[in-house]
PDB file of C-alpha atoms in Angstrom:
ATOM      1  CA  MET A   1     101.375 120.864  89.598  1.00 42.00           C
ATOM      2  CA  SER A   2      98.086 119.264  88.610  1.00 46.00           C
ATOM      3  CA  THR A   3      96.278 116.973  91.024  1.00 71.00           C
ATOM      4  CA  THR A   4      93.459 114.586  90.173  1.00 86.00           C
ATOM      5  CA  GLN A   5      89.980 114.999  91.619  1.00 84.00           C
ATOM      6  CA  ASN A   6      90.524 111.824  93.693  1.00 85.00           C
ATOM      7  CA  GLU A   7      93.748 113.265  95.132  1.00 90.00           C
ATOM      8  CA  ARG A   8      91.947 116.542  96.073  1.00 90.00           C
ATOM      9  CA  LEU A   9      89.071 114.570  97.591  1.00 93.00           C
ATOM     10  CA  ARG A  10      91.476 112.418  99.636  1.00 92.00           C
ATOM     11  CA  GLU A  11      93.306 115.502 100.838  1.00 93.00           C
ATOM     12  CA  LEU A  12      90.016 117.112 101.873  1.00 93.00           C
ATOM     13  CA  LEU A  13      88.290 114.101 103.404  1.00 94.00           C
ATOM     14  CA  GLU A  14      91.041 111.960 104.966  1.00 93.00           C
ATOM     15  CA  PRO A  15      91.661 114.254 107.985  1.00 95.00           C
ATOM     16  CA  LEU A  16      87.912 114.340 108.721  1.00 93.00           C
ATOM     17  CA  VAL A  17      87.578 110.543 108.460  1.00 93.00           C
ATOM     18  CA  SER A  18      90.624 110.063 110.709  1.00 93.00           C
ATOM     19  CA  SER A  19      89.181 112.499 113.288  1.00 94.00           C
ATOM     20  CA  GLN A  20      86.182 110.146 113.509  1.00 91.00           C
ATOM     21  CA  GLY A  21      88.504 107.210 114.384  1.00 91.00           C
ATOM     22  CA  LEU A  22      88.188 105.619 110.974  1.00 92.00           C
ATOM     23  CA  ASP A  23      90.535 104.907 107.963  1.00 90.00           C
ATOM     24  CA  LEU A  24      89.704 106.275 104.559  1.00 92.00           C
ATOM     25  CA  GLU A  25      90.068 103.115 102.367  1.00 88.00           C
ATOM     26  CA  GLU A  26      88.774 104.120  98.991  1.00 89.00           C
ATOM     27  CA  ILE A  27      87.312 107.073  97.075  1.00 92.00           C
ATOM     28  CA  GLU A  28      85.585 106.599  93.687  1.00 91.00           C
ATOM     29  CA  VAL A  29      83.708 109.135  91.523  1.00 91.00           C
ATOM     30  CA  ALA A  30      81.488 107.310  89.052  1.00 90.00           C
ATOM     31  CA  SER A  31      78.896 108.349  86.472  1.00 87.00           C
ATOM     32  CA  VAL A  32      75.629 106.558  86.801  1.00 81.00           C
ATOM     33  CA  GLY A  33      73.403 107.608  83.957  1.00 82.00           C
ATOM     34  CA  ARG A  34      73.231 111.386  84.144  1.00 81.00           C
ATOM     35  CA  LYS A  35      74.264 111.728  87.760  1.00 85.00           C
ATOM     36  CA  ARG A  36      77.630 111.374  89.495  1.00 90.00           C
ATOM     37  CA  VAL A  37      78.157 109.243  92.556  1.00 92.00           C
ATOM     38  CA  LEU A  38      80.920 109.786  95.088  1.00 93.00           C
ATOM     39  CA  ARG A  39      81.587 106.530  96.875  1.00 93.00           C
ATOM     40  CA  VAL A  40      83.671 106.664 100.052  1.00 94.00           C
ATOM     41  CA  VAL A  41      84.815 103.479 101.808  1.00 91.00           C
ATOM     42  CA  VAL A  42      85.789 103.671 105.498  1.00 92.00           C
ATOM     43  CA  ASP A  43      86.896 101.085 108.041  1.00 88.00           C
ATOM     44  CA  SER A  44      88.697 100.693 111.377  1.00 86.00           C
ATOM     45  CA  GLU A  45      90.428  98.084 113.451  1.00 80.00           C
ATOM     46  CA  GLU A  46      87.131  97.152 115.138  1.00 79.00           C
ATOM     47  CA  GLY A  47      85.066  97.576 111.978  1.00 78.00           C
ATOM     48  CA  ALA A  48      82.772 100.522 111.299  1.00 79.00           C
ATOM     49  CA  ASP A  49      79.235 100.134 112.674  1.00 84.00           C
ATOM     50  CA  LEU A  50      76.198 101.817 111.134  1.00 87.00           C
ATOM     51  CA  ASP A  51      76.281 104.670 113.633  1.00 90.00           C
ATOM     52  CA  ALA A  52      79.895 105.471 112.824  1.00 90.00           C
ATOM     53  CA  VAL A  53      79.225 105.325 109.091  1.00 92.00           C
ATOM     54  CA  ALA A  54      76.203 107.683 109.495  1.00 94.00           C
ATOM     55  CA  ASP A  55      78.228 110.135 111.584  1.00 94.00           C
ATOM     56  CA  VAL A  56      81.115 110.250 109.180  1.00 94.00           C
ATOM     57  CA  SER A  57      78.654 110.507 106.237  1.00 94.00           C
ATOM     58  CA  ARG A  58      77.068 113.665 107.752  1.00 95.00           C
ATOM     59  CA  ALA A  59      80.490 115.159 108.414  1.00 95.00           C
ATOM     60  CA  LEU A  60      81.706 114.422 104.925  1.00 95.00           C
ATOM     61  CA  SER A  61      78.563 115.831 103.383  1.00 94.00           C
ATOM     62  CA  ALA A  62      78.962 119.126 105.309  1.00 93.00           C
ATOM     63  CA  LYS A  63      82.663 119.337 104.363  1.00 93.00           C
ATOM     64  CA  LEU A  64      81.879 118.676 100.702  1.00 93.00           C
ATOM     65  CA  ASP A  65      79.192 121.385 100.748  1.00 91.00           C
ATOM     66  CA  GLU A  66      81.775 123.938 101.901  1.00 91.00           C
ATOM     67  CA  SER A  67      84.174 122.892  99.106  1.00 90.00           C
ATOM     68  CA  ASP A  68      84.160 123.126  95.319  1.00 86.00           C
ATOM     69  CA  VAL A  69      86.050 119.862  94.849  1.00 89.00           C
ATOM     70  CA  MET A  70      83.034 118.109  93.285  1.00 87.00           C
ATOM     71  CA  GLY A  71      82.287 121.088  90.971  1.00 82.00           C
ATOM     72  CA  ASP A  72      78.892 122.677  90.381  1.00 79.00           C
ATOM     73  CA  GLY A  73      76.976 119.572  89.202  1.00 81.00           C
ATOM     74  CA  GLU A  74      74.799 117.463  91.401  1.00 86.00           C
ATOM     75  CA  TYR A  75      76.191 114.244  92.880  1.00 91.00           C
ATOM     76  CA  GLU A  76      75.152 111.609  95.343  1.00 93.00           C
ATOM     77  CA  LEU A  77      77.353 110.693  98.355  1.00 94.00           C
ATOM     78  CA  GLU A  78      77.549 107.032  99.341  1.00 94.00           C
ATOM     79  CA  VAL A  79      79.558 106.095 102.423  1.00 94.00           C
ATOM     80  CA  GLY A  80      80.048 102.463 103.356  1.00 92.00           C
ATOM     81  CA  THR A  81      82.446  99.748 104.541  1.00 88.00           C
ATOM     82  CA  PRO A  82      84.589  97.423 102.456  1.00 85.00           C
ATOM     83  CA  GLY A  83      82.230  94.435 102.659  1.00 79.00           C
ATOM     84  CA  ALA A  84      82.708  90.774 103.372  1.00 75.00           C
ATOM     85  CA  GLU A  85      84.943  89.859 100.366  1.00 79.00           C
ATOM     86  CA  ARG A  86      87.215  92.872 100.582  1.00 81.00           C
ATOM     87  CA  ALA A  87      90.400  93.098  98.592  1.00 86.00           C
ATOM     88  CA  LEU A  88      93.548  93.262 100.784  1.00 91.00           C
ATOM     89  CA  THR A  89      95.858  95.990  99.542  1.00 89.00           C
ATOM     90  CA  GLU A  90      97.465  97.552 102.674  1.00 90.00           C
ATOM     91  CA  HIS A  91      99.419  96.055 105.534  1.00 92.00           C
ATOM     92  CA  ARG A  92      96.553  96.972 107.942  1.00 89.00           C
ATOM     93  CA  HIS A  93      94.124  95.020 105.779  1.00 90.00           C
ATOM     94  CA  TYR A  94      96.115  91.850 106.298  1.00 93.00           C
ATOM     95  CA  LEU A  95      96.268  92.476 110.075  1.00 91.00           C
ATOM     96  CA  ARG A  96      92.497  92.889 110.162  1.00 89.00           C
ATOM     97  CA  ALA A  97      92.067  89.715 108.170  1.00 90.00           C
ATOM     98  CA  THR A  98      93.987  87.611 110.694  1.00 92.00           C
ATOM     99  CA  ASP A  99      92.103  84.310 111.226  1.00 92.00           C
ATOM    100  CA  ARG A 100      90.129  84.811 108.002  1.00 91.00           C
ATOM    101  CA  LEU A 101      90.283  82.661 104.878  1.00 93.00           C
ATOM    102  CA  VAL A 102      91.888  84.526 102.012  1.00 94.00           C
ATOM    103  CA  LYS A 103      92.364  83.674  98.289  1.00 95.00           C
ATOM    104  CA  PHE A 104      95.774  84.757  97.101  1.00 96.00           C
ATOM    105  CA  GLN A 105      96.779  85.333  93.434  1.00 96.00           C
ATOM    106  CA  LEU A 106     100.522  84.879  93.424  1.00 96.00           C
ATOM    107  CA  THR A 107     103.038  86.863  91.341  1.00 95.00           C
ATOM    108  CA  ASP A 108     104.308  83.570  89.791  1.00 95.00           C
ATOM    109  CA  GLY A 109     100.781  82.921  88.444  1.00 94.00           C
ATOM    110  CA  GLY A 110      99.835  80.433  91.128  1.00 93.00           C
ATOM    111  CA  GLU A 111      96.910  80.620  93.520  1.00 95.00           C
ATOM    112  CA  VAL A 112      96.409  79.527  97.142  1.00 94.00           C
ATOM    113  CA  THR A 113      93.523  79.785  99.544  1.00 94.00           C
ATOM    114  CA  ALA A 114      94.591  79.800 103.190  1.00 95.00           C
ATOM    115  CA  ARG A 115      93.812  81.200 106.621  1.00 95.00           C
ATOM    116  CA  ILE A 116      95.990  84.095 107.894  1.00 95.00           C
ATOM    117  CA  LEU A 117      97.519  83.070 111.205  1.00 96.00           C
ATOM    118  CA  GLN A 118     100.008  85.883 111.679  1.00 96.00           C
ATOM    119  CA  VAL A 119     101.188  89.040 109.961  1.00 96.00           C
ATOM    120  CA  ASP A 120     104.589  90.713 110.224  1.00 95.00           C
ATOM    121  CA  ASP A 121     106.461  93.361 108.168  1.00 95.00           C
ATOM    122  CA  GLU A 122     107.723  90.882 105.565  1.00 95.00           C
ATOM    123  CA  GLY A 123     104.704  88.623 105.047  1.00 95.00           C
ATOM    124  CA  LEU A 124     102.215  86.142 106.383  1.00 96.00           C
ATOM    125  CA  ASP A 125     102.140  82.873 108.224  1.00 96.00           C
ATOM    126  CA  LEU A 126      99.276  80.801 106.713  1.00 95.00           C
ATOM    127  CA  GLU A 127      97.364  77.603 107.376  1.00 94.00           C
ATOM    128  CA  VAL A 128      96.444  75.949 104.107  1.00 92.00           C
ATOM    129  CA  PRO A 129      93.351  73.746 104.673  1.00 89.00           C
ATOM    130  CA  GLY A 130      93.729  70.076 104.068  1.00 84.00           C
ATOM    131  CA  VAL A 131      91.855  68.458 101.158  1.00 82.00           C
ATOM    132  CA  LYS A 132      89.962  65.123 101.334  1.00 81.00           C
ATOM    133  CA  GLY A 133      90.671  64.364 104.978  1.00 81.00           C
ATOM    134  CA  ARG A 134      94.293  65.521 104.962  1.00 87.00           C
ATOM    135  CA  LYS A 135      95.602  67.779 107.741  1.00 91.00           C
ATOM    136  CA  ALA A 136      96.112  71.491 107.212  1.00 89.00           C
ATOM    137  CA  THR A 137      99.691  72.592 106.346  1.00 91.00           C
ATOM    138  CA  ALA A 138     101.629  75.700 107.343  1.00 93.00           C
ATOM    139  CA  ARG A 139     102.975  78.034 104.719  1.00 94.00           C
ATOM    140  CA  ARG A 140     104.938  81.283 104.744  1.00 95.00           C
ATOM    141  CA  LEU A 141     104.084  83.898 102.072  1.00 95.00           C
ATOM    142  CA  GLY A 142     106.055  87.118 101.528  1.00 95.00           C
ATOM    143  CA  PHE A 143     104.247  90.287 100.539  1.00 96.00           C
ATOM    144  CA  THR A 144     106.340  90.414  97.379  1.00 95.00           C
ATOM    145  CA  ASP A 145     104.850  87.008  96.356  1.00 95.00           C
ATOM    146  CA  ILE A 146     101.281  88.400  96.419  1.00 96.00           C
ATOM    147  CA  ALA A 147      99.708  89.896  93.326  1.00 96.00           C
ATOM    148  CA  LYS A 148      96.163  90.066  94.721  1.00 95.00           C
ATOM    149  CA  ALA A 149      94.383  88.936  97.865  1.00 95.00           C
ATOM    150  CA  ARG A 150      90.682  88.812  98.675  1.00 92.00           C
ATOM    151  CA  VAL A 151      88.871  87.664 101.860  1.00 91.00           C
ATOM    152  CA  GLN A 152      86.595  84.710 101.301  1.00 91.00           C
ATOM    153  CA  VAL A 153      83.150  84.292 102.880  1.00 86.00           C
ATOM    154  CA  GLU A 154      82.835  81.158 105.018  1.00 85.00           C
ATOM    155  CA  PHE A 155      79.351  79.801 105.729  1.00 81.00           C
ATOM    156  CA  ASN A 156      80.169  76.647 107.647  1.00 73.00           C
ATOM    157  CA  ARG A 157      83.356  77.319 109.625  1.00 65.00           C
ATOM    158  CA  LYS A 158      83.494  76.054 113.165  1.00 57.00           C
ATOM    159  CA  ASN A 159      84.671  78.799 115.514  1.00 55.00           C
ATOM    160  CA  ALA A 160      87.894  78.404 117.433  1.00 50.00           C
ATOM    161  CA  ASN A 161      86.146  77.660 120.751  1.00 45.00           C
ATOM    162  CA  GLU A 162      84.268  74.697 119.204  1.00 47.00           C
ATOM    163  CA  ASP A 163      87.539  73.367 117.822  1.00 47.00           C
ATOM    164  CA  LYS A 164      89.156  73.501 121.260  1.00 44.00           C
ATOM    165  CA  ASN A 165      86.180  71.904 122.953  1.00 45.00           C
ATOM    166  CA  GLU A 166      86.223  68.985 120.507  1.00 46.00           C
ATOM    167  CA  GLU A 167      89.972  68.448 121.091  1.00 45.00           C
ATOM    168  CA  GLU A 168      89.535  68.390 124.841  1.00 47.00           C
ATOM    169  CA  ALA A 169      86.626  65.893 124.720  1.00 45.00           C
TER     170      ALA A 169
END
């Protein structure tokens, strides 16, 4: 049975990442010019801070040095987090994106941008922002209806406490 390099890397690295309290989100081996780059993306429920990323990077580097999974050639190890506009591909990603604005590409070809209010095993409860002074509307979206989903960066969103304070005034 033949396994790919990414599968062997995941098998080697995932237990180590998990032992650090993080999730292994993505592994990519890329060629950049003459050198190879191993990119490892980690995250957790609370997010991964710089200290956690540095700790797991050192641990992964040591584990990779003990192994031949990357072969004999030189490579560079890059460990990071998913970033602000992460793609949502796993159930846990949707849970972590609760209260965030997300752009959904739907399986029927449509598109919707909405805030995730709640996540369950079948899908999402969303709040679709109103346009041109209209009120926001509620919408239910099943996971089977989603082709792609990506978190959107918001620069001018009022936080929930400001919204409540304005309503009470």
